[in-house]
Short mmCIF file of C-alpha atoms in Angstrom, two decimals:
data_model
loop_
_atom_site.label_atom_id
_atom_site.label_comp_id
_atom_site.label_asym_id
_atom_site.label_seq_id
_atom_site.Cartn_x
_atom_site.Cartn_y
_atom_site.Cartn_z
CA MET A 1 26.27 -18.32 -12.13
CA ARG A 2 24.60 -21.10 -14.14
CA LEU A 3 25.69 -23.58 -11.45
CA VAL A 4 24.19 -21.37 -8.74
CA VAL A 5 20.88 -21.16 -10.62
CA LEU A 6 20.75 -24.95 -10.99
CA ILE A 7 21.46 -25.43 -7.28
CA LEU A 8 18.80 -22.91 -6.28
CA SER A 9 16.28 -24.49 -8.62
CA ALA A 10 16.95 -27.93 -7.19
CA CYS A 11 16.52 -26.67 -3.65
CA TRP A 12 13.48 -24.41 -4.03
CA PHE A 13 11.50 -25.92 -6.85
CA GLY A 14 12.32 -29.52 -6.05
CA SER A 15 11.23 -29.30 -2.43
CA LEU A 16 9.38 -26.20 -1.28
CA ASN A 17 9.41 -27.41 2.33
CA LEU A 18 13.21 -27.56 2.52
CA ALA A 19 14.48 -25.77 5.63
CA ARG A 20 17.51 -24.30 3.92
CA CYS A 21 19.58 -24.86 0.82
CA ASP A 22 23.30 -25.11 1.44
CA SER A 23 24.09 -22.91 -1.57
CA PRO A 24 26.36 -19.99 -0.63
CA ALA A 25 24.26 -17.64 -2.76
CA ARG A 26 21.57 -16.50 -0.35
CA PRO A 27 19.76 -13.85 -2.36
CA ASN A 28 19.89 -10.15 -1.70
CA ILE A 29 16.41 -8.69 -1.18
CA LEU A 30 15.31 -5.28 -2.45
CA LEU A 31 11.88 -3.82 -1.78
CA ALA A 32 11.22 -0.78 -3.99
CA ILE A 33 8.05 0.78 -2.62
CA ALA A 34 6.39 4.00 -3.76
CA ASP A 35 4.07 5.98 -1.51
CA ASP A 36 0.45 6.19 -2.82
CA TRP A 37 0.71 4.71 -6.34
CA SER A 38 -2.35 3.00 -7.81
CA TYR A 39 -2.62 -0.16 -9.89
CA GLY A 40 -2.61 0.37 -13.62
CA HIS A 41 -0.60 3.58 -13.61
CA ALA A 42 2.46 2.17 -15.32
CA SER A 43 3.30 1.73 -18.97
CA ALA A 44 3.64 -2.02 -18.34
CA TYR A 45 -0.12 -1.97 -17.71
CA GLY A 46 -0.78 0.02 -20.88
CA CYS A 47 -1.18 3.43 -19.22
CA PRO A 48 -0.49 6.19 -21.78
CA TRP A 49 0.06 9.04 -19.31
CA VAL A 50 2.52 7.45 -16.85
CA GLN A 51 5.82 6.21 -18.26
CA THR A 52 7.67 3.66 -16.11
CA PRO A 53 10.47 2.01 -18.12
CA SER A 54 12.24 0.74 -15.00
CA PHE A 55 9.17 -0.90 -13.49
CA ASP A 56 8.47 -2.31 -16.95
CA ARG A 57 11.96 -3.80 -17.02
CA VAL A 58 11.42 -5.56 -13.69
CA ALA A 59 8.15 -6.93 -15.05
CA ARG A 60 9.66 -7.94 -18.40
CA GLU A 61 12.54 -9.78 -16.74
CA GLY A 62 10.36 -11.24 -13.99
CA LEU A 63 6.64 -11.26 -13.25
CA LEU A 64 3.93 -8.64 -13.70
CA PHE A 65 1.05 -9.01 -11.24
CA GLN A 66 -2.47 -8.09 -12.32
CA ASN A 67 -4.15 -8.81 -8.98
CA ALA A 68 -1.81 -7.71 -6.19
CA TYR A 69 -3.44 -6.09 -3.16
CA THR A 70 -2.61 -4.45 0.11
CA PRO A 71 -5.08 -5.63 2.77
CA ASN A 72 -5.19 -2.11 4.28
CA ALA A 73 -4.97 1.05 2.17
CA LYS A 74 -3.04 3.37 4.48
CA CYS A 75 0.71 3.87 4.93
CA ALA A 76 1.47 2.56 8.42
CA PRO A 77 -0.81 -0.49 8.52
CA SER A 78 0.03 -1.48 4.94
CA ARG A 79 3.77 -1.34 5.64
CA ALA A 80 3.29 -3.23 8.91
CA ILE A 81 1.64 -6.03 6.94
CA ILE A 82 4.60 -6.15 4.55
CA LEU A 83 7.10 -6.30 7.40
CA THR A 84 5.36 -8.88 9.57
CA GLY A 85 3.54 -11.11 7.10
CA ARG A 86 0.41 -10.68 9.22
CA TYR A 87 -2.87 -8.97 8.42
CA SER A 88 -3.57 -5.61 10.01
CA TRP A 89 -6.43 -7.00 12.11
CA GLN A 90 -3.82 -9.36 13.63
CA LEU A 91 -1.41 -6.58 14.61
CA GLU A 92 -3.18 -4.90 17.53
CA GLN A 93 -2.09 -1.22 17.61
CA ALA A 94 -0.14 -1.60 14.35
CA GLY A 95 -3.44 -2.17 12.55
CA ASN A 96 -4.03 1.58 12.92
CA HIS A 97 -2.37 4.62 11.37
CA MET A 98 -0.21 6.85 13.62
CA CYS A 99 0.21 4.00 16.08
CA TYR A 100 2.63 2.41 18.52
CA PHE A 101 4.05 -0.65 16.76
CA PRO A 102 4.06 -3.45 19.39
CA ALA A 103 7.59 -4.71 20.03
CA LYS A 104 6.45 -8.33 19.85
CA PHE A 105 5.68 -7.98 16.14
CA GLY A 106 9.13 -8.10 14.56
CA GLY A 107 9.60 -7.64 10.84
CA TYR A 108 11.43 -9.48 8.11
CA VAL A 109 14.24 -6.91 7.94
CA GLU A 110 15.02 -7.38 11.65
CA ARG A 111 14.81 -11.16 11.24
CA LEU A 112 17.14 -11.22 8.24
CA ALA A 113 19.58 -8.90 10.00
CA ALA A 114 19.70 -11.35 12.92
CA ASP A 115 20.51 -14.10 10.42
CA GLY A 116 23.53 -12.33 8.94
CA TYR A 117 22.01 -9.96 6.38
CA PHE A 118 23.27 -6.38 6.11
CA ALA A 119 20.17 -4.16 6.34
CA GLY A 120 19.45 -0.60 5.25
CA PHE A 121 16.86 1.75 3.81
CA THR A 122 16.44 5.12 2.21
CA GLY A 123 13.44 7.42 2.16
CA LYS A 124 10.22 6.34 3.80
CA GLY A 125 10.37 3.11 5.77
CA TRP A 126 7.60 2.13 8.16
CA GLY A 127 5.37 4.88 9.47
CA PRO A 128 3.96 7.21 10.50
CA GLY A 129 4.05 6.11 14.12
CA ILE A 130 6.46 4.97 16.81
CA ALA A 131 8.30 1.64 16.73
CA ASN A 132 10.36 0.93 19.84
CA ASP A 133 11.70 -2.32 21.25
CA ALA A 134 10.70 -3.76 24.62
CA ASP A 135 13.26 -1.51 26.36
CA GLY A 136 11.93 1.64 24.73
CA ASN A 137 14.74 1.99 22.19
CA ARG A 138 13.99 2.87 18.59
CA ARG A 139 13.88 -0.22 16.39
CA ALA A 140 15.86 -0.54 13.17
CA ILE A 141 12.65 -1.82 11.68
CA THR A 142 13.83 -1.26 8.10
CA GLY A 143 17.56 -1.27 8.81
CA LYS A 144 20.15 1.50 8.93
CA ALA A 145 19.13 4.82 7.37
CA TYR A 146 20.94 6.06 4.26
CA SER A 147 19.85 9.61 3.56
CA LYS A 148 22.90 11.86 3.23
CA LYS A 149 22.97 12.09 -0.57
CA LYS A 150 20.81 14.92 -1.92
CA ALA A 151 19.87 16.17 -5.38
CA LYS A 152 17.80 19.00 -6.80
CA PRO A 153 14.27 17.64 -7.35
CA PRO A 154 12.37 18.19 -10.61
CA THR A 155 9.48 19.95 -8.86
CA SER A 156 9.16 22.02 -5.71
CA LYS A 157 7.19 19.31 -3.89
CA ILE A 158 9.38 16.29 -4.67
CA SER A 159 11.92 15.17 -2.07
CA ASN A 160 15.57 16.11 -2.49
CA ASN A 161 16.60 12.64 -1.32
CA ASP A 162 18.87 11.13 -3.96
CA TYR A 163 17.48 7.68 -3.36
CA ALA A 164 19.67 5.91 -5.90
CA ALA A 165 22.87 7.56 -4.67
CA ASN A 166 22.00 6.53 -1.14
CA PHE A 167 21.49 2.96 -2.30
CA GLU A 168 24.93 3.05 -3.93
CA ALA A 169 26.38 4.28 -0.62
CA PHE A 170 24.68 1.35 1.09
CA LEU A 171 26.17 -1.11 -1.42
CA LYS A 172 29.66 0.20 -0.68
CA ASP A 173 29.12 -0.49 3.03
CA VAL A 174 28.03 -4.11 2.55
CA PRO A 175 30.87 -6.42 3.68
CA ASP A 176 32.20 -8.72 0.98
CA GLY A 177 30.32 -11.98 0.73
CA THR A 178 27.45 -10.76 2.91
CA PRO A 179 23.85 -10.91 1.66
CA TRP A 180 21.87 -7.72 2.10
CA VAL A 181 18.30 -6.51 2.46
CA PHE A 182 17.34 -2.97 1.43
CA TRP A 183 14.12 -0.94 1.58
CA TYR A 184 13.96 1.73 -1.13
CA GLY A 185 10.95 3.84 -0.18
CA THR A 186 10.11 7.07 -1.93
CA THR A 187 7.86 9.75 -0.50
CA GLU A 188 6.46 10.12 -4.01
CA PRO A 189 3.71 10.25 -5.23
CA HIS A 190 2.41 11.22 -1.77
CA ARG A 191 1.03 14.75 -1.69
CA ALA A 192 1.57 17.66 -1.86
CA TYR A 193 2.09 18.33 -5.60
CA GLU A 194 3.30 21.33 -7.55
CA TYR A 195 0.13 22.17 -9.45
CA GLY A 196 0.71 22.24 -13.20
CA SER A 197 4.05 20.43 -12.99
CA GLY A 198 2.84 17.68 -15.29
CA VAL A 199 1.99 20.07 -18.09
CA ARG A 200 5.15 22.07 -17.43
CA MET A 201 7.17 18.90 -17.92
CA GLY A 202 5.58 18.13 -21.27
CA LYS A 203 2.51 16.09 -20.48
CA LYS A 204 -0.91 16.82 -21.97
CA THR A 205 -4.24 16.54 -20.18
CA SER A 206 -5.57 14.88 -23.31
CA ASP A 207 -3.14 11.98 -22.72
CA ILE A 208 -5.32 10.72 -19.85
CA ASP A 209 -7.50 7.92 -21.18
CA HIS A 210 -9.80 7.60 -18.17
CA VAL A 211 -10.91 9.87 -15.33
CA PRO A 212 -12.70 7.83 -12.66
CA GLY A 213 -16.43 8.37 -12.65
CA TYR A 214 -16.45 9.56 -9.03
CA TRP A 215 -14.49 12.73 -9.96
CA PRO A 216 -15.45 15.47 -12.37
CA ASP A 217 -13.66 15.20 -15.71
CA ASN A 218 -12.21 18.68 -16.11
CA GLU A 219 -8.86 20.40 -16.52
CA THR A 220 -8.33 20.82 -12.78
CA VAL A 221 -8.66 17.12 -12.08
CA ARG A 222 -6.66 16.12 -15.15
CA ASN A 223 -3.83 18.46 -14.14
CA ASP A 224 -3.89 16.94 -10.66
CA MET A 225 -3.56 13.47 -12.19
CA LEU A 226 -0.63 14.55 -14.37
CA ASP A 227 1.14 16.08 -11.37
CA TYR A 228 0.74 12.72 -9.65
CA ALA A 229 2.16 11.01 -12.76
CA VAL A 230 5.33 13.12 -12.58
CA GLU A 231 5.94 11.88 -9.05
CA VAL A 232 5.35 8.23 -10.00
CA GLU A 233 7.93 8.69 -12.75
CA HIS A 234 10.39 10.11 -10.23
CA TYR A 235 10.15 6.85 -8.27
CA ASP A 236 10.71 4.95 -11.49
CA GLN A 237 13.75 6.98 -12.53
CA HIS A 238 15.52 6.20 -9.26
CA LEU A 239 14.50 2.56 -9.58
CA GLY A 240 16.25 2.52 -12.95
CA ARG A 241 19.44 3.92 -11.46
CA ILE A 242 19.28 1.29 -8.70
CA LEU A 243 18.92 -1.48 -11.29
CA ASP A 244 21.94 -0.08 -13.13
CA ALA A 245 23.94 0.00 -9.89
CA LEU A 246 23.09 -3.63 -9.24
CA GLN A 247 24.17 -4.56 -12.75
CA ALA A 248 27.46 -2.68 -12.39
CA ALA A 249 28.14 -4.42 -9.07
CA GLY A 250 27.49 -7.84 -10.58
CA GLN A 251 24.63 -8.44 -8.14
CA SER A 252 21.65 -8.31 -10.44
CA ASP A 253 21.15 -12.05 -10.93
CA ASN A 254 21.11 -12.92 -7.25
CA THR A 255 18.84 -10.12 -6.05
CA LEU A 256 15.14 -10.63 -5.45
CA ILE A 257 13.46 -7.34 -6.39
CA VAL A 258 9.87 -6.39 -5.55
CA ALA A 259 8.67 -3.12 -7.11
CA THR A 260 5.33 -1.94 -5.77
CA SER A 261 3.36 0.69 -3.82
CA ASP A 262 1.84 0.71 -0.35
CA HIS A 263 -1.71 1.51 -1.58
CA GLY A 264 -3.72 3.60 -4.01
CA MET A 265 -3.33 7.21 -5.08
CA PRO A 266 -3.92 10.11 -2.61
CA PHE A 267 -7.20 11.22 -4.13
CA PRO A 268 -10.81 11.11 -2.88
CA ARG A 269 -12.30 7.58 -2.68
CA ALA A 270 -8.91 5.93 -3.29
CA LYS A 271 -6.26 6.06 -0.54
CA GLY A 272 -7.65 5.32 2.91
CA GLN A 273 -10.80 3.56 1.71
CA ALA A 274 -11.47 -0.04 0.60
CA TYR A 275 -12.57 0.16 -3.02
CA ASP A 276 -10.54 -1.46 -5.76
CA GLU A 277 -8.72 1.82 -6.40
CA SER A 278 -7.74 1.82 -2.72
CA ASN A 279 -6.20 -1.62 -2.25
CA HIS A 280 -5.27 -2.73 -5.77
CA ILE A 281 -1.58 -1.96 -6.28
CA PRO A 282 1.04 -2.32 -9.02
CA MET A 283 3.61 -5.04 -8.45
CA ALA A 284 6.44 -6.63 -10.42
CA ILE A 285 9.00 -9.12 -9.10
CA ARG A 286 12.35 -10.00 -10.64
CA TRP A 287 14.55 -12.85 -9.41
CA PRO A 288 16.53 -14.62 -12.13
CA ALA A 289 17.73 -17.32 -9.73
CA GLY A 290 14.29 -18.11 -8.39
CA ILE A 291 11.58 -17.41 -10.97
CA LYS A 292 10.63 -19.98 -13.55
CA SER A 293 9.78 -18.70 -17.05
CA PRO A 294 10.25 -14.95 -16.49
CA GLY A 295 8.24 -12.52 -18.55
CA ARG A 296 4.92 -13.93 -17.37
CA VAL A 297 1.83 -11.94 -16.48
CA VAL A 298 0.29 -13.32 -13.27
CA ASP A 299 -3.48 -13.17 -12.82
CA ASP A 300 -3.50 -15.00 -9.47
CA PHE A 301 -4.60 -12.99 -6.44
CA VAL A 302 -1.79 -12.18 -4.03
CA ASP A 303 -1.45 -9.78 -1.10
CA PHE A 304 1.22 -8.06 0.96
CA ALA A 305 1.02 -10.58 3.79
CA GLY A 306 2.83 -12.98 1.46
CA LEU A 307 5.97 -10.88 1.04
CA ALA A 308 7.64 -11.47 4.42
CA PRO A 309 7.27 -15.27 4.27
CA THR A 310 8.58 -15.15 0.71
CA PHE A 311 11.68 -13.23 1.76
CA LEU A 312 12.31 -15.51 4.73
CA LYS A 313 11.94 -18.62 2.60
CA ALA A 314 14.28 -17.23 -0.06
CA ALA A 315 16.86 -16.69 2.68
CA GLY A 316 16.36 -20.25 3.94
CA ILE A 317 14.71 -19.19 7.20
CA THR A 318 11.87 -21.47 8.27
CA LYS A 319 11.30 -20.15 11.80
CA PRO A 320 10.41 -16.44 12.06
CA GLY A 321 10.67 -16.45 15.84
CA PRO A 322 11.69 -15.33 18.30
CA ILE A 323 11.93 -11.94 16.58
CA MET A 324 8.78 -12.35 14.51
CA GLN A 325 5.39 -13.81 15.32
CA PRO A 326 4.15 -16.61 13.04
CA THR A 327 3.30 -15.25 9.60
CA SER A 328 -0.21 -15.57 8.19
CA GLY A 329 0.45 -14.76 4.56
CA ARG A 330 1.09 -17.30 1.85
CA ASP A 331 4.54 -17.13 0.28
CA LEU A 332 4.88 -16.67 -3.46
CA PHE A 333 7.00 -19.68 -4.30
CA ASP A 334 4.10 -21.46 -5.98
CA VAL A 335 3.71 -18.42 -8.25
CA PHE A 336 7.44 -18.27 -8.93
CA GLY A 337 7.42 -21.87 -10.17
CA ALA A 338 3.99 -22.01 -11.81
CA ASP A 339 3.22 -23.10 -15.36
CA GLY A 340 -0.23 -21.52 -15.28
CA PRO A 341 -2.97 -20.16 -13.02
CA ILE A 342 -3.14 -21.40 -9.43
CA THR A 343 -6.78 -22.24 -8.85
CA ASP A 344 -6.93 -21.52 -5.11
CA ARG A 345 -5.39 -18.07 -5.48
CA ASP A 346 -8.80 -16.64 -6.34
CA HIS A 347 -9.39 -13.99 -3.69
CA VAL A 348 -7.95 -11.53 -1.17
CA LEU A 349 -9.25 -9.97 2.04
CA VAL A 350 -9.21 -6.21 2.64
CA GLY A 351 -10.18 -3.98 5.54
CA LYS A 352 -9.38 -1.02 7.73
CA GLU A 353 -9.84 0.47 11.18
CA ARG A 354 -8.67 3.90 12.36
CA HIS A 355 -6.64 5.87 9.86
CA ASP A 356 -6.48 9.64 10.24
CA ILE A 357 -8.35 11.20 13.14
CA GLY A 358 -11.22 13.71 12.90
CA ARG A 359 -14.25 11.82 14.22
CA PRO A 360 -15.72 12.01 17.74
CA ASN A 361 -13.99 9.87 20.35
CA ARG A 362 -11.08 9.20 17.94
CA GLY A 363 -13.23 6.74 16.06
CA GLY A 364 -12.12 5.01 12.89
CA TYR A 365 -14.19 3.78 9.97
CA PRO A 366 -14.18 -0.03 10.20
CA ILE A 367 -14.53 -2.02 6.99
CA ARG A 368 -13.89 -5.63 6.02
CA GLY A 369 -14.15 -6.96 2.51
CA ILE A 370 -13.29 -9.69 0.06
CA ARG A 371 -12.35 -9.41 -3.59
CA LYS A 372 -13.03 -12.73 -5.32
CA GLY A 373 -13.06 -13.16 -9.06
CA ASP A 374 -14.87 -10.17 -10.54
CA LEU A 375 -16.75 -9.28 -7.34
CA LEU A 376 -15.81 -6.97 -4.47
CA TYR A 377 -17.89 -7.27 -1.30
CA LEU A 378 -17.51 -4.67 1.48
CA HIS A 379 -19.08 -4.53 4.92
CA ASN A 380 -19.19 -1.13 6.65
CA TYR A 381 -19.54 -1.62 10.42
CA ALA A 382 -20.26 1.96 11.51
CA THR A 383 -22.60 3.48 8.95
CA ASP A 384 -23.41 6.44 11.18
CA ARG A 385 -19.83 7.68 10.76
CA TRP A 386 -18.34 9.68 7.89
CA PRO A 387 -16.01 7.45 5.80
CA GLY A 388 -13.52 10.20 5.01
CA GLY A 389 -13.70 11.86 8.42
CA ASN A 390 -16.19 14.43 9.65
CA PRO A 391 -16.84 17.31 7.21
CA GLU A 392 -16.58 19.98 9.93
CA THR A 393 -13.07 18.76 10.77
CA GLY A 394 -11.82 18.75 7.19
CA TYR A 395 -12.45 15.18 5.99
CA LEU A 396 -9.08 14.32 7.51
CA ASN A 397 -8.87 10.82 6.04
CA CYS A 398 -8.50 12.31 2.56
CA ASP A 399 -5.33 14.25 1.73
CA GLY A 400 -5.80 17.81 0.55
CA GLY A 401 -5.32 18.49 -3.14
CA ALA A 402 -6.84 19.99 -6.26
CA THR A 403 -9.29 17.13 -6.88
CA LYS A 404 -10.57 17.12 -3.31
CA THR A 405 -11.05 20.88 -3.41
CA GLU A 406 -12.91 20.63 -6.72
CA VAL A 407 -15.33 18.00 -5.39
CA LEU A 408 -15.99 19.96 -2.18
CA GLN A 409 -16.56 23.25 -4.01
CA MET A 410 -19.00 21.63 -6.42
CA ARG A 411 -21.16 20.46 -3.53
CA ARG A 412 -21.00 23.84 -1.85
CA GLY A 413 -22.08 25.47 -5.10
CA GLY A 414 -24.95 23.05 -5.54
CA VAL A 415 -23.37 21.60 -8.69
CA ALA A 416 -22.82 17.87 -9.32
CA THR A 417 -23.29 16.72 -5.73
CA THR A 418 -23.05 13.10 -6.90
CA PHE A 419 -19.25 13.35 -6.86
CA TRP A 420 -19.31 14.46 -3.23
CA LYS A 421 -21.69 11.64 -2.26
CA LEU A 422 -19.47 9.05 -3.92
CA CYS A 423 -16.28 10.42 -2.39
CA PHE A 424 -17.41 11.56 1.05
CA GLY A 425 -21.02 10.58 1.70
CA LYS A 426 -22.19 8.03 4.24
CA ARG A 427 -22.53 4.45 3.07
CA PRO A 428 -24.86 1.47 3.54
CA ALA A 429 -23.79 -1.51 5.59
CA GLU A 430 -23.08 -3.66 2.54
CA GLU A 431 -21.63 -2.88 -0.86
CA LEU A 432 -21.09 -5.21 -3.82
CA TYR A 433 -19.42 -4.35 -7.10
CA ASN A 434 -18.65 -6.19 -10.31
CA VAL A 435 -15.15 -4.84 -10.79
CA ALA A 436 -14.80 -6.28 -14.30
CA GLU A 437 -17.84 -4.33 -15.51
CA ASP A 438 -17.56 -1.41 -13.08
CA PRO A 439 -13.86 -0.84 -12.23
CA ASP A 440 -14.66 2.47 -10.54
CA CYS A 441 -17.02 0.68 -8.11
CA ILE A 442 -19.90 3.11 -8.56
CA ASN A 443 -22.91 0.81 -9.09
CA ASN A 444 -23.65 -0.87 -5.75
CA LEU A 445 -25.27 -4.26 -6.45
CA ALA A 446 -25.77 -5.25 -2.81
CA THR A 447 -29.57 -5.11 -3.07
CA SER A 448 -29.77 -6.96 -6.39
CA PRO A 449 -31.92 -10.12 -5.97
CA ALA A 450 -29.95 -11.79 -8.77
CA LEU A 451 -26.74 -11.55 -6.71
CA ALA A 452 -28.17 -12.23 -3.24
CA SER A 453 -26.75 -15.75 -3.01
CA GLN A 454 -23.30 -14.64 -4.20
CA LEU A 455 -23.27 -11.79 -1.69
CA ALA A 456 -24.17 -14.18 1.12
CA GLU A 457 -21.44 -16.61 0.06
CA LEU A 458 -18.85 -13.85 -0.03
CA ARG A 459 -19.91 -12.53 3.37
CA GLN A 460 -19.72 -16.01 4.87
CA GLN A 461 -16.31 -16.80 3.37
CA MET A 462 -14.94 -13.45 4.54
CA GLU A 463 -16.21 -13.93 8.09
CA VAL A 464 -14.98 -17.53 8.33
CA GLU A 465 -11.49 -16.54 7.24
CA LEU A 466 -11.37 -13.50 9.48
CA LYS A 467 -12.46 -15.58 12.48
CA SER A 468 -9.73 -18.11 11.72
CA GLN A 469 -7.25 -15.21 11.79
CA GLY A 470 -8.51 -13.98 15.16
CA ASP A 471 -9.91 -10.67 13.92
CA PRO A 472 -11.32 -8.91 17.04
CA ARG A 473 -14.12 -7.40 14.99
CA MET A 474 -15.51 -10.86 14.22
CA PHE A 475 -15.83 -11.53 17.96
CA GLY A 476 -17.59 -8.32 18.98
CA ASN A 477 -14.41 -6.57 20.14
CA GLY A 478 -13.70 -4.36 17.14
CA ASP A 479 -13.94 -1.18 19.20
CA ILE A 480 -10.53 -1.99 20.66
CA PHE A 481 -8.99 -0.36 17.59
CA ASP A 482 -10.61 2.96 18.52
CA ARG A 483 -9.24 2.68 22.05
CA TYR A 484 -5.62 2.24 20.99
CA GLU A 485 -3.54 5.34 21.63
CA TYR A 486 -2.81 7.81 18.84
CA THR A 487 0.87 8.79 18.72
CA SER A 488 0.80 12.51 17.91
CA PRO A 489 0.06 14.74 20.94
CA ALA A 490 -0.32 17.71 18.60
CA THR A 491 -3.45 16.28 17.00
CA ALA A 492 -4.69 13.71 19.54
CA GLY A 493 -8.34 14.24 20.40
CA PHE A 494 -8.61 16.36 17.28
CA TYR A 495 -12.39 16.42 16.97
CA GLU A 496 -13.16 17.50 20.50
CA ARG A 497 -10.34 20.04 20.66
CA TYR A 498 -11.15 21.56 17.27
CA MET A 499 -14.87 21.79 18.00
CA SER A 500 -14.11 23.56 21.27
CA GLY A 501 -12.32 26.28 19.31
CA GLU A 502 -8.68 25.18 19.50
CA LYS A 503 -6.65 25.75 16.34
CA LEU A 504 -4.85 22.52 15.52
CA PRO A 505 -2.24 21.67 12.87
CA ALA A 506 -3.66 19.58 10.02
CA GLY A 507 -1.08 20.12 7.34
CA TRP A 508 -2.10 17.11 5.27
CA VAL A 509 -5.37 18.79 4.27
CA ASN A 510 -6.12 22.28 2.97
CA PRO A 511 -7.65 24.99 5.19
CA GLY A 512 -10.62 25.17 2.82
CA ASP A 513 -11.44 21.50 3.37
CA PHE A 514 -13.20 22.28 6.67
CA GLU A 515 -16.96 22.73 6.38
CA PRO A 516 -18.30 25.68 8.41
CA GLU A 517 -20.73 23.42 10.27
CA PRO A 518 -21.64 19.72 10.56
CA LEU A 519 -23.51 18.19 7.61
CA ASP A 520 -25.47 15.55 9.56
#
């Protein structure tokens, strides 16, 4: 194994432009991705109320990222970015949620499979939406499904998928001497939750060291946070079993492992928006054969568009086509071999288009933004729209749960309406936050004369980079994202059908989330 490590180091660190190393040890690639897990909520980050020994192990034996971001804080577009190495505004329909994934945008799993990798997944892969090839056949966009193994879950709302056992079944199917790529995707900590499960399983509401300032700090919200923590820990427990299975199979040293989440937690003002809580995600990467000086904490800014080119490069693939389009993200090999901070990794771009429906004419809520250094700049392009979806149709771009209900009921009772305004109210065209001083992004500094020049510089840099990436919104054609077809006939045209009196399924929110009349 020492010889293999030396060969890999000579190939990858000696010449990062090398097309392929002739070493027989092409690495296995494991993506371990939770569903709706926010940055900071891991014991490796010092969180006292979420215990993640397996994630911590990956970080301890590899790299712990302090500034990893998804460019788009919703399941389908975030996962499409990971797969393709392209930003969501470069993915046409796949930049939306509940979309048709264009066949021309292949993903890294399909590309690796074409190059001899054995590919599989368990749990949640890409979605929700429809991904077919050019002939209309379902794509194996994350490989072959492994889902037969089941186990009794610790709460009534956690999946019975025995993720780790299904990974072990996958390992048994891998032909000898064949590299593999696997997508371990939990449905946790996506809602719904069993209310009170956190306390039932031994946690204390007093363990929580910080309740974001845009939610009320009370027992209801703290219980909701602990229930979320239980589901994060479920992801981590299966990750630990997967790490043990790799060790037992003798494949730990030559497996590149990325442990992360698709976006922030499913609470108001987090998932589905563009604040730091929305896009900032936990990430740790372990790769003994490819990472220099493991155990480092990385402060450089990185984003999900860099994962696919990293995986392809690790496998020795320099041409993503014809399966994939050219990638836009920057691979992580400079981070893997760094001795210190990388000066030009100082920012990331974020944004969104249409997520969940619930606005007139199936409109989205378009945002673009840039996080650079301590500052987060956001531009809201349709300030007449409701960011979380229209109130009379249930604020559909915010999952139902105890915290959402608490915020809505407070407004209805005339108590603490500030929480509702922060979570659901309409927004100005520009927002600017000093994330270092205001991590909850509550104090909008966009009108501060002292920061006017910095805001203008951020806006200009964001627009220049987006134009170079071909973002339709930078060329006056952003409305194309609203015109793309929505894939669920049951809820298509939701706003118009609901307002005409039709009862429609909206199981991801609570019945009480619907306001009795418009709030405009």
